[in-house]
Amino acid sequence: MHKINLILLGPPGAGKGTQADRISEIYGIPHISTGDIFRENLKKGSELGLRAKEYMDRGELVPDEVVIGIVHDRLAEPDCERGFVLDGFPRTVAQADALKEMLAGTGRGIDHVLNIRVPDEVVVERLTARRTCRACGAIYHLVFNPPKEEGRCDSCGGELYVRDDDREETVRARLEEYEAKTQPLIAYYRGEGLLRDIEGDADMEAVLANIRKVLG
Ligand code: AP5
Ligand code: MG
Ligand code: ZN
């Protein structure tokens, strides 16, 4: 299978993690979520995890130099030779520039930036009823994608919990941070001819179908 390098862009709750899991399965490429990496580090109690949590709990972005170093190391792992789907990175122009530099030596840049579009009201509805598996990170929704057994992960049996940053006031702060710092990447990647708009306010299968149309 040929190599494919993807970025998923979109506000909190757009469905980046949900779609990235599916893309990863279908195309056989690793799903790299910076948010998941921070949450895993927090679970282990590492210094990185504790440092990131301060920002995450306020709905703010973690400083660029921290995030860039992590992604740089992750992309150097051998499984990324098949390609990758980046979820939640880049989120600032500085991160996008750094990514371009990281890929410059590899002979293969980004193929598509999938910009998942959903209105703010939908974001709040999705995040306030999201449940996340503490063990494997699988994503559920009490109404739109409920687990078979309440409070338990279908795939690993792990405990489902509510992310600390999914409280409504934190969600609002995350949306503001998105508008101020991440939205400029839409113009950035449109300028590079890489942006593909995806209608995200539809059921999960319909969103996946829209993505597959773009990827071919
Ligand atoms: P991160 O974990 O990346 O959070 P986010 O970007 O805010 O996005 P979410 O994970 O909340 O949403 P999602 O788009 O993945 O949606 P999901 O698929 O879960 O980042 C968290 C924090 O880490 C940041 O605030 C920041 O502090 C820090 N951070 C991370 N990366 C960083 C970076 N690069 N730079 C600096 N700081 C960084 O879906 C949401 C819900 O909706 C689920 O319940 C799901 O089941 C449901 N759902 C999904 N699709 C549909 C659908 N089509 N219809 C109905 N329901 C749906
Ligand atoms: Mg996510
Ligand atoms: Zn699980």
PDB file of C-alpha atoms and ligand atoms in Angstrom:
ATOM      1  CA  MET A   1       0.000   0.000   0.000  1.00  0.00           C
ATOM      2  CA  HIS A   2       1.304   3.479  -0.823  1.00  0.00           C
ATOM      3  CA  LYS A   3       2.244   5.881   1.865  1.00  0.00           C
ATOM      4  CA  ILE A   4      -0.225   8.564   2.967  1.00  0.00           C
ATOM      5  CA  ASN A   5       0.402  11.499   5.312  1.00  0.00           C
ATOM      6  CA  LEU A   6      -2.718  13.163   6.700  1.00  0.00           C
ATOM      7  CA  ILE A   7      -3.636  15.975   9.063  1.00  0.00           C
ATOM      8  CA  LEU A   8      -7.044  16.252  10.713  1.00  0.00           C
ATOM      9  CA  LEU A   9      -7.973  19.828  11.486  1.00  0.00           C
ATOM     10  CA  GLY A  10     -11.113  20.980  13.276  1.00  0.00           C
ATOM     11  CA  PRO A  11     -12.464  22.449  16.507  1.00  0.00           C
ATOM     12  CA  PRO A  12     -12.721  20.468  19.755  1.00  0.00           C
ATOM     13  CA  GLY A  13     -15.410  17.811  19.354  1.00  0.00           C
ATOM     14  CA  ALA A  14     -15.356  17.900  15.554  1.00  0.00           C
ATOM     15  CA  GLY A  15     -14.774  14.144  15.501  1.00  0.00           C
ATOM     16  CA  LYS A  16     -11.040  14.145  14.780  1.00  0.00           C
ATOM     17  CA  GLY A  17     -10.269  11.265  17.147  1.00  0.00           C
ATOM     18  CA  THR A  18     -13.292   9.247  16.028  1.00  0.00           C
ATOM     19  CA  GLN A  19     -12.424   9.555  12.345  1.00  0.00           C
ATOM     20  CA  ALA A  20      -8.679   9.150  12.883  1.00  0.00           C
ATOM     21  CA  ASP A  21      -9.297   5.756  14.540  1.00  0.00           C
ATOM     22  CA  ARG A  22     -11.237   4.609  11.471  1.00  0.00           C
ATOM     23  CA  ILE A  23      -8.714   6.009   8.987  1.00  0.00           C
ATOM     24  CA  SER A  24      -5.901   4.327  10.904  1.00  0.00           C
ATOM     25  CA  GLU A  25      -7.686   0.965  10.649  1.00  0.00           C
ATOM     26  CA  ILE A  26      -8.652   1.299   6.995  1.00  0.00           C
ATOM     27  CA  TYR A  27      -5.344   2.636   5.679  1.00  0.00           C
ATOM     28  CA  GLY A  28      -3.046   0.802   8.095  1.00  0.00           C
ATOM     29  CA  ILE A  29      -1.301   3.952   9.332  1.00  0.00           C
ATOM     30  CA  PRO A  30      -0.638   5.082  12.910  1.00  0.00           C
ATOM     31  CA  HIS A  31      -3.035   7.541  14.573  1.00  0.00           C
ATOM     32  CA  ILE A  32      -0.990  10.228  16.294  1.00  0.00           C
ATOM     33  CA  SER A  33      -2.981  12.387  18.722  1.00  0.00           C
ATOM     34  CA  THR A  34      -1.034  14.903  20.770  1.00  0.00           C
ATOM     35  CA  GLY A  35      -3.941  15.125  23.227  1.00  0.00           C
ATOM     36  CA  ASP A  36      -3.801  11.321  23.721  1.00  0.00           C
ATOM     37  CA  ILE A  37      -0.031  11.481  24.244  1.00  0.00           C
ATOM     38  CA  PHE A  38      -0.507  14.082  27.011  1.00  0.00           C
ATOM     39  CA  ARG A  39      -3.282  12.044  28.648  1.00  0.00           C
ATOM     40  CA  GLU A  40      -1.161   8.877  28.550  1.00  0.00           C
ATOM     41  CA  ASN A  41       1.707  10.761  30.156  1.00  0.00           C
ATOM     42  CA  LEU A  42      -0.585  12.100  32.831  1.00  0.00           C
ATOM     43  CA  LYS A  43      -1.799   8.573  33.587  1.00  0.00           C
ATOM     44  CA  LYS A  44       1.833   7.522  34.082  1.00  0.00           C
ATOM     45  CA  GLY A  45       2.370  10.605  36.245  1.00  0.00           C
ATOM     46  CA  SER A  46       5.282  11.836  34.113  1.00  0.00           C
ATOM     47  CA  GLU A  47       6.544  15.393  34.346  1.00  0.00           C
ATOM     48  CA  LEU A  48       5.360  16.064  30.798  1.00  0.00           C
ATOM     49  CA  GLY A  49       1.853  14.880  31.689  1.00  0.00           C
ATOM     50  CA  LEU A  50       1.661  17.074  34.775  1.00  0.00           C
ATOM     51  CA  ARG A  51       2.980  20.089  32.898  1.00  0.00           C
ATOM     52  CA  ALA A  52       0.508  19.626  30.035  1.00  0.00           C
ATOM     53  CA  LYS A  53      -2.443  19.174  32.398  1.00  0.00           C
ATOM     54  CA  GLU A  54      -2.102  22.723  33.725  1.00  0.00           C
ATOM     55  CA  TYR A  55      -2.789  24.070  30.260  1.00  0.00           C
ATOM     56  CA  MET A  56      -5.354  21.466  29.263  1.00  0.00           C
ATOM     57  CA  ASP A  57      -7.514  22.076  32.330  1.00  0.00           C
ATOM     58  CA  ARG A  58      -7.689  25.768  31.442  1.00  0.00           C
ATOM     59  CA  GLY A  59      -8.569  24.934  27.839  1.00  0.00           C
ATOM     60  CA  GLU A  60      -5.325  26.516  26.637  1.00  0.00           C
ATOM     61  CA  LEU A  61      -2.762  25.182  24.212  1.00  0.00           C
ATOM     62  CA  VAL A  62       0.389  23.578  25.554  1.00  0.00           C
ATOM     63  CA  PRO A  63       3.463  25.653  24.526  1.00  0.00           C
ATOM     64  CA  ASP A  64       4.724  25.020  20.986  1.00  0.00           C
ATOM     65  CA  GLU A  65       8.234  23.920  21.970  1.00  0.00           C
ATOM     66  CA  VAL A  66       6.843  21.120  24.137  1.00  0.00           C
ATOM     67  CA  VAL A  67       4.448  19.797  21.497  1.00  0.00           C
ATOM     68  CA  ILE A  68       6.876  20.101  18.590  1.00  0.00           C
ATOM     69  CA  GLY A  69       9.537  18.003  20.342  1.00  0.00           C
ATOM     70  CA  ILE A  70       7.031  15.242  21.053  1.00  0.00           C
ATOM     71  CA  VAL A  71       5.783  15.037  17.484  1.00  0.00           C
ATOM     72  CA  HIS A  72       9.320  15.157  16.126  1.00  0.00           C
ATOM     73  CA  ASP A  73      10.212  12.068  18.193  1.00  0.00           C
ATOM     74  CA  ARG A  74       6.990  10.248  17.350  1.00  0.00           C
ATOM     75  CA  LEU A  75       7.385  10.745  13.598  1.00  0.00           C
ATOM     76  CA  ALA A  76      10.875   9.254  13.815  1.00  0.00           C
ATOM     77  CA  GLU A  77       9.446   5.891  14.944  1.00  0.00           C
ATOM     78  CA  PRO A  78       9.504   3.142  12.302  1.00  0.00           C
ATOM     79  CA  ASP A  79       5.726   2.678  12.005  1.00  0.00           C
ATOM     80  CA  CYS A  80       5.492   6.177  10.487  1.00  0.00           C
ATOM     81  CA  GLU A  81       7.308   4.943   7.390  1.00  0.00           C
ATOM     82  CA  ARG A  82       3.897   3.754   6.161  1.00  0.00           C
ATOM     83  CA  GLY A  83       2.454   7.224   6.682  1.00  0.00           C
ATOM     84  CA  PHE A  84       0.404   8.695   9.519  1.00  0.00           C
ATOM     85  CA  VAL A  85      -2.762  10.497  10.490  1.00  0.00           C
ATOM     86  CA  LEU A  86      -2.079  13.473  12.744  1.00  0.00           C
ATOM     87  CA  ASP A  87      -4.985  14.409  15.059  1.00  0.00           C
ATOM     88  CA  GLY A  88      -4.719  17.711  16.927  1.00  0.00           C
ATOM     89  CA  PHE A  89      -1.348  18.682  15.505  1.00  0.00           C
ATOM     90  CA  PRO A  90      -0.417  21.173  14.156  1.00  0.00           C
ATOM     91  CA  ARG A  91      -2.529  23.699  16.029  1.00  0.00           C
ATOM     92  CA  THR A  92      -0.529  26.895  15.502  1.00  0.00           C
ATOM     93  CA  VAL A  93       1.341  28.390  12.559  1.00  0.00           C
ATOM     94  CA  ALA A  94       4.631  27.770  14.410  1.00  0.00           C
ATOM     95  CA  GLN A  95       3.738  24.061  14.720  1.00  0.00           C
ATOM     96  CA  ALA A  96       2.815  23.892  11.019  1.00  0.00           C
ATOM     97  CA  ASP A  97       6.134  25.458  10.043  1.00  0.00           C
ATOM     98  CA  ALA A  98       7.985  23.025  12.310  1.00  0.00           C
ATOM     99  CA  LEU A  99       6.154  20.067  10.765  1.00  0.00           C
ATOM    100  CA  LYS A 100       7.081  21.218   7.281  1.00  0.00           C
ATOM    101  CA  GLU A 101      10.710  21.294   8.356  1.00  0.00           C
ATOM    102  CA  MET A 102      10.518  17.823   9.948  1.00  0.00           C
ATOM    103  CA  LEU A 103       9.170  16.354   6.704  1.00  0.00           C
ATOM    104  CA  ALA A 104      11.486  18.290   4.409  1.00  0.00           C
ATOM    105  CA  GLY A 105      14.221  15.675   4.558  1.00  0.00           C
ATOM    106  CA  THR A 106      11.887  12.683   4.059  1.00  0.00           C
ATOM    107  CA  GLY A 107      10.984  13.229   0.427  1.00  0.00           C
ATOM    108  CA  ARG A 108       7.286  13.147   1.251  1.00  0.00           C
ATOM    109  CA  GLY A 109       5.177  15.999   2.612  1.00  0.00           C
ATOM    110  CA  ILE A 110       1.563  16.177   3.715  1.00  0.00           C
ATOM    111  CA  ASP A 111      -0.933  14.760   1.203  1.00  0.00           C
ATOM    112  CA  HIS A 112      -4.197  16.188   2.549  1.00  0.00           C
ATOM    113  CA  VAL A 113      -5.389  18.386   5.403  1.00  0.00           C
ATOM    114  CA  LEU A 114      -8.934  17.291   6.236  1.00  0.00           C
ATOM    115  CA  ASN A 115     -10.757  20.245   7.748  1.00  0.00           C
ATOM    116  CA  ILE A 116     -13.741  18.848   9.667  1.00  0.00           C
ATOM    117  CA  ARG A 117     -16.373  21.558   9.985  1.00  0.00           C
ATOM    118  CA  VAL A 118     -19.033  21.621  12.722  1.00  0.00           C
ATOM    119  CA  PRO A 119     -20.961  24.504  14.323  1.00  0.00           C
ATOM    120  CA  ASP A 120     -20.204  25.508  17.947  1.00  0.00           C
ATOM    121  CA  GLU A 121     -23.570  24.258  19.335  1.00  0.00           C
ATOM    122  CA  VAL A 122     -22.811  20.789  18.015  1.00  0.00           C
ATOM    123  CA  VAL A 123     -19.399  20.846  19.708  1.00  0.00           C
ATOM    124  CA  VAL A 124     -20.926  21.491  23.123  1.00  0.00           C
ATOM    125  CA  GLU A 125     -23.588  18.786  22.645  1.00  0.00           C
ATOM    126  CA  ARG A 126     -20.939  16.273  21.641  1.00  0.00           C
ATOM    127  CA  LEU A 127     -18.406  17.002  24.347  1.00  0.00           C
ATOM    128  CA  THR A 128     -20.724  17.180  27.326  1.00  0.00           C
ATOM    129  CA  ALA A 129     -21.883  13.597  26.620  1.00  0.00           C
ATOM    130  CA  ARG A 130     -18.540  12.152  25.516  1.00  0.00           C
ATOM    131  CA  ARG A 131     -17.062   9.229  27.431  1.00  0.00           C
ATOM    132  CA  THR A 132     -13.441   8.162  26.974  1.00  0.00           C
ATOM    133  CA  CYS A 133     -11.835   4.836  27.886  1.00  0.00           C
ATOM    134  CA  ARG A 134      -9.240   5.297  30.589  1.00  0.00           C
ATOM    135  CA  ALA A 135      -7.305   2.242  29.417  1.00  0.00           C
ATOM    136  CA  CYS A 136      -7.241   2.459  25.604  1.00  0.00           C
ATOM    137  CA  GLY A 137      -8.569   5.954  24.792  1.00  0.00           C
ATOM    138  CA  ALA A 138     -11.564   4.694  22.749  1.00  0.00           C
ATOM    139  CA  ILE A 139     -14.214   7.376  22.245  1.00  0.00           C
ATOM    140  CA  TYR A 140     -17.956   7.035  22.997  1.00  0.00           C
ATOM    141  CA  HIS A 141     -20.987   9.288  23.183  1.00  0.00           C
ATOM    142  CA  LEU A 142     -23.929   8.571  25.474  1.00  0.00           C
ATOM    143  CA  VAL A 143     -26.426   9.149  22.647  1.00  0.00           C
ATOM    144  CA  PHE A 144     -24.595   8.940  19.313  1.00  0.00           C
ATOM    145  CA  ASN A 145     -22.189   6.079  20.051  1.00  0.00           C
ATOM    146  CA  PRO A 146     -23.081   4.442  23.370  1.00  0.00           C
ATOM    147  CA  PRO A 147     -21.030   1.539  24.757  1.00  0.00           C
ATOM    148  CA  LYS A 148     -22.803  -1.837  24.899  1.00  0.00           C
ATOM    149  CA  GLU A 149     -22.405  -1.955  28.658  1.00  0.00           C
ATOM    150  CA  GLU A 150     -22.762   1.284  30.620  1.00  0.00           C
ATOM    151  CA  GLY A 151     -19.445   2.660  31.846  1.00  0.00           C
ATOM    152  CA  ARG A 152     -17.322  -0.070  30.153  1.00  0.00           C
ATOM    153  CA  CYS A 153     -15.267   0.073  26.969  1.00  0.00           C
ATOM    154  CA  ASP A 154     -16.520  -2.306  24.219  1.00  0.00           C
ATOM    155  CA  SER A 155     -13.039  -3.057  22.940  1.00  0.00           C
ATOM    156  CA  CYS A 156     -11.010  -3.508  26.148  1.00  0.00           C
ATOM    157  CA  GLY A 157     -13.453  -3.521  29.080  1.00  0.00           C
ATOM    158  CA  GLY A 158     -11.731  -0.444  30.545  1.00  0.00           C
ATOM    159  CA  GLU A 159     -13.504   2.172  32.656  1.00  0.00           C
ATOM    160  CA  LEU A 160     -15.157   5.076  30.813  1.00  0.00           C
ATOM    161  CA  TYR A 161     -14.653   8.567  32.236  1.00  0.00           C
ATOM    162  CA  VAL A 162     -15.428  12.208  31.493  1.00  0.00           C
ATOM    163  CA  ARG A 163     -12.351  14.178  30.433  1.00  0.00           C
ATOM    164  CA  ASP A 164     -11.572  17.020  32.861  1.00  0.00           C
ATOM    165  CA  ASP A 165     -11.612  19.492  29.959  1.00  0.00           C
ATOM    166  CA  ASP A 166     -15.109  18.488  28.811  1.00  0.00           C
ATOM    167  CA  ARG A 167     -16.889  20.720  31.327  1.00  0.00           C
ATOM    168  CA  GLU A 168     -18.909  23.344  29.471  1.00  0.00           C
ATOM    169  CA  GLU A 169     -16.844  26.370  30.590  1.00  0.00           C
ATOM    170  CA  THR A 170     -13.607  24.655  29.578  1.00  0.00           C
ATOM    171  CA  VAL A 171     -15.133  23.689  26.237  1.00  0.00           C
ATOM    172  CA  ARG A 172     -15.890  27.392  25.622  1.00  0.00           C
ATOM    173  CA  ALA A 173     -12.281  28.301  26.415  1.00  0.00           C
ATOM    174  CA  ARG A 174     -11.031  25.578  24.044  1.00  0.00           C
ATOM    175  CA  LEU A 175     -13.262  26.941  21.283  1.00  0.00           C
ATOM    176  CA  GLU A 176     -11.835  30.440  21.804  1.00  0.00           C
ATOM    177  CA  GLU A 177      -8.302  29.104  21.720  1.00  0.00           C
ATOM    178  CA  TYR A 178      -9.153  27.231  18.518  1.00  0.00           C
ATOM    179  CA  GLU A 179     -10.506  30.374  16.864  1.00  0.00           C
ATOM    180  CA  ALA A 180      -7.546  32.509  17.878  1.00  0.00           C
ATOM    181  CA  LYS A 181      -4.659  30.127  17.238  1.00  0.00           C
ATOM    182  CA  THR A 182      -5.709  27.179  15.099  1.00  0.00           C
ATOM    183  CA  GLN A 183      -8.217  28.658  12.648  1.00  0.00           C
ATOM    184  CA  PRO A 184      -5.407  30.544  10.820  1.00  0.00           C
ATOM    185  CA  LEU A 185      -4.160  27.130   9.653  1.00  0.00           C
ATOM    186  CA  ILE A 186      -7.177  26.872   7.354  1.00  0.00           C
ATOM    187  CA  ALA A 187      -5.825  29.731   5.222  1.00  0.00           C
ATOM    188  CA  TYR A 188      -2.273  28.436   5.656  1.00  0.00           C
ATOM    189  CA  TYR A 189      -3.069  25.015   4.168  1.00  0.00           C
ATOM    190  CA  ARG A 190      -5.512  26.387   1.621  1.00  0.00           C
ATOM    191  CA  GLY A 191      -2.598  28.474   0.386  1.00  0.00           C
ATOM    192  CA  GLU A 192      -0.550  25.310  -0.019  1.00  0.00           C
ATOM    193  CA  GLY A 193      -3.347  23.616  -1.960  1.00  0.00           C
ATOM    194  CA  LEU A 194      -3.744  20.906   0.711  1.00  0.00           C
ATOM    195  CA  LEU A 195      -7.017  21.852   2.415  1.00  0.00           C
ATOM    196  CA  ARG A 196     -10.051  19.569   1.936  1.00  0.00           C
ATOM    197  CA  ASP A 197     -13.252  20.719   3.635  1.00  0.00           C
ATOM    198  CA  ILE A 198     -15.254  17.892   5.213  1.00  0.00           C
ATOM    199  CA  GLU A 199     -18.844  18.387   6.387  1.00  0.00           C
ATOM    200  CA  GLY A 200     -18.667  17.143   9.978  1.00  0.00           C
ATOM    201  CA  ASP A 201     -22.246  17.800  11.091  1.00  0.00           C
ATOM    202  CA  ALA A 202     -23.541  14.432   9.940  1.00  0.00           C
ATOM    203  CA  ASP A 203     -23.504  10.935  11.400  1.00  0.00           C
ATOM    204  CA  MET A 204     -20.148   9.200  11.827  1.00  0.00           C
ATOM    205  CA  GLU A 205     -20.511   6.912   8.804  1.00  0.00           C
ATOM    206  CA  ALA A 206     -21.480   9.828   6.554  1.00  0.00           C
ATOM    207  CA  VAL A 207     -18.440  11.832   7.701  1.00  0.00           C
ATOM    208  CA  LEU A 208     -16.201   8.821   7.047  1.00  0.00           C
ATOM    209  CA  ALA A 209     -17.711   8.443   3.569  1.00  0.00           C
ATOM    210  CA  ASN A 210     -16.931  12.125   2.843  1.00  0.00           C
ATOM    211  CA  ILE A 211     -13.342  11.547   3.933  1.00  0.00           C
ATOM    212  CA  ARG A 212     -12.956   8.390   1.839  1.00  0.00           C
ATOM    213  CA  LYS A 213     -14.173  10.274  -1.210  1.00  0.00           C
ATOM    214  CA  VAL A 214     -11.289  12.705  -0.778  1.00  0.00           C
ATOM    215  CA  LEU A 215      -8.684  10.020  -0.079  1.00  0.00           C
ATOM    216  CA  GLY A 216      -9.785   7.788  -2.951  1.00  0.00           C
TER     217      GLY A 216
HETATM  218  P1  AP5 B   1      -7.295  17.102  22.139  1.00  0.00           P
HETATM  219  O1  AP5 B   1      -7.361  15.870  22.921  1.00  0.00           O
HETATM  220  O2  AP5 B   1      -6.730  17.064  20.777  1.00  0.00           O
HETATM  221  O3  AP5 B   1      -8.723  17.754  22.128  1.00  0.00           O
HETATM  222  P2  AP5 B   1      -9.500  18.647  21.044  1.00  0.00           P
HETATM  223  O4  AP5 B   1      -8.774  19.107  19.855  1.00  0.00           O
HETATM  224  O5  AP5 B   1     -10.144  19.685  21.834  1.00  0.00           O
HETATM  225  O6  AP5 B   1     -10.457  17.650  20.377  1.00  0.00           O
HETATM  226  P3  AP5 B   1     -11.302  16.573  21.088  1.00  0.00           P
HETATM  227  O7  AP5 B   1     -10.482  15.363  21.369  1.00  0.00           O
HETATM  228  O8  AP5 B   1     -12.074  17.163  22.214  1.00  0.00           O
HETATM  229  O9  AP5 B   1     -12.384  16.271  19.956  1.00  0.00           O
HETATM  230  P4  AP5 B   1     -12.284  15.386  18.659  1.00  0.00           P
HETATM  231  O10 AP5 B   1     -12.324  16.269  17.472  1.00  0.00           O
HETATM  232  O11 AP5 B   1     -11.193  14.382  18.751  1.00  0.00           O
HETATM  233  O12 AP5 B   1     -13.701  14.673  18.736  1.00  0.00           O
HETATM  234  P5  AP5 B   1     -14.085  13.161  19.134  1.00  0.00           P
HETATM  235  O13 AP5 B   1     -13.814  12.254  17.996  1.00  0.00           O
HETATM  236  O14 AP5 B   1     -13.611  12.801  20.473  1.00  0.00           O
HETATM  237  O15 AP5 B   1      -6.470  18.209  22.955  1.00  0.00           O
HETATM  238  C1  AP5 B   1      -6.731  18.406  24.325  1.00  0.00           C
HETATM  239  C2  AP5 B   1      -5.797  19.460  24.877  1.00  0.00           C
HETATM  240  O16 AP5 B   1      -4.439  19.031  24.750  1.00  0.00           O
HETATM  241  C3  AP5 B   1      -5.834  20.824  24.184  1.00  0.00           C
HETATM  242  O17 AP5 B   1      -6.883  21.641  24.686  1.00  0.00           O
HETATM  243  C4  AP5 B   1      -4.455  21.369  24.512  1.00  0.00           C
HETATM  244  O18 AP5 B   1      -4.389  21.839  25.839  1.00  0.00           O
HETATM  245  C5  AP5 B   1      -3.585  20.113  24.435  1.00  0.00           C
HETATM  246  N1  AP5 B   1      -3.046  19.905  23.089  1.00  0.00           N
HETATM  247  C6  AP5 B   1      -3.272  18.838  22.265  1.00  0.00           C
HETATM  248  N2  AP5 B   1      -2.622  18.979  21.112  1.00  0.00           N
HETATM  249  C7  AP5 B   1      -1.960  20.166  21.177  1.00  0.00           C
HETATM  250  C8  AP5 B   1      -1.133  20.889  20.260  1.00  0.00           C
HETATM  251  N3  AP5 B   1      -0.856  20.402  19.036  1.00  0.00           N
HETATM  252  N4  AP5 B   1      -0.649  22.084  20.669  1.00  0.00           N
HETATM  253  C9  AP5 B   1      -0.897  22.579  21.890  1.00  0.00           C
HETATM  254  N5  AP5 B   1      -1.681  21.954  22.795  1.00  0.00           N
HETATM  255  C10 AP5 B   1      -2.221  20.757  22.432  1.00  0.00           C
HETATM  256  O19 AP5 B   1     -15.686  13.325  19.181  1.00  0.00           O
HETATM  257  C11 AP5 B   1     -16.309  14.113  20.206  1.00  0.00           C
HETATM  258  C12 AP5 B   1     -17.598  13.437  20.662  1.00  0.00           C
HETATM  259  O20 AP5 B   1     -18.550  13.441  19.595  1.00  0.00           O
HETATM  260  C13 AP5 B   1     -17.443  11.969  21.059  1.00  0.00           C
HETATM  261  O21 AP5 B   1     -18.327  11.699  22.101  1.00  0.00           O
HETATM  262  C14 AP5 B   1     -17.857  11.203  19.798  1.00  0.00           C
HETATM  263  O22 AP5 B   1     -18.383   9.925  20.101  1.00  0.00           O
HETATM  264  C15 AP5 B   1     -18.905  12.125  19.211  1.00  0.00           C
HETATM  265  N6  AP5 B   1     -18.928  12.148  17.749  1.00  0.00           N
HETATM  266  C16 AP5 B   1     -17.853  12.120  16.899  1.00  0.00           C
HETATM  267  N7  AP5 B   1     -18.276  12.204  15.612  1.00  0.00           N
HETATM  268  C17 AP5 B   1     -19.636  12.284  15.665  1.00  0.00           C
HETATM  269  C18 AP5 B   1     -20.657  12.388  14.660  1.00  0.00           C
HETATM  270  N8  AP5 B   1     -20.355  12.434  13.350  1.00  0.00           N
HETATM  271  N9  AP5 B   1     -21.941  12.471  15.068  1.00  0.00           N
HETATM  272  C19 AP5 B   1     -22.249  12.439  16.379  1.00  0.00           C
HETATM  273  N10 AP5 B   1     -21.347  12.342  17.377  1.00  0.00           N
HETATM  274  C20 AP5 B   1     -20.040  12.264  17.017  1.00  0.00           C
HETATM  275 MG    MG B   2      -9.668  13.980  20.158  1.00  0.00          MG
HETATM  276 ZN    ZN B   3     -10.801   0.672  26.056  1.00  0.00          ZN
END
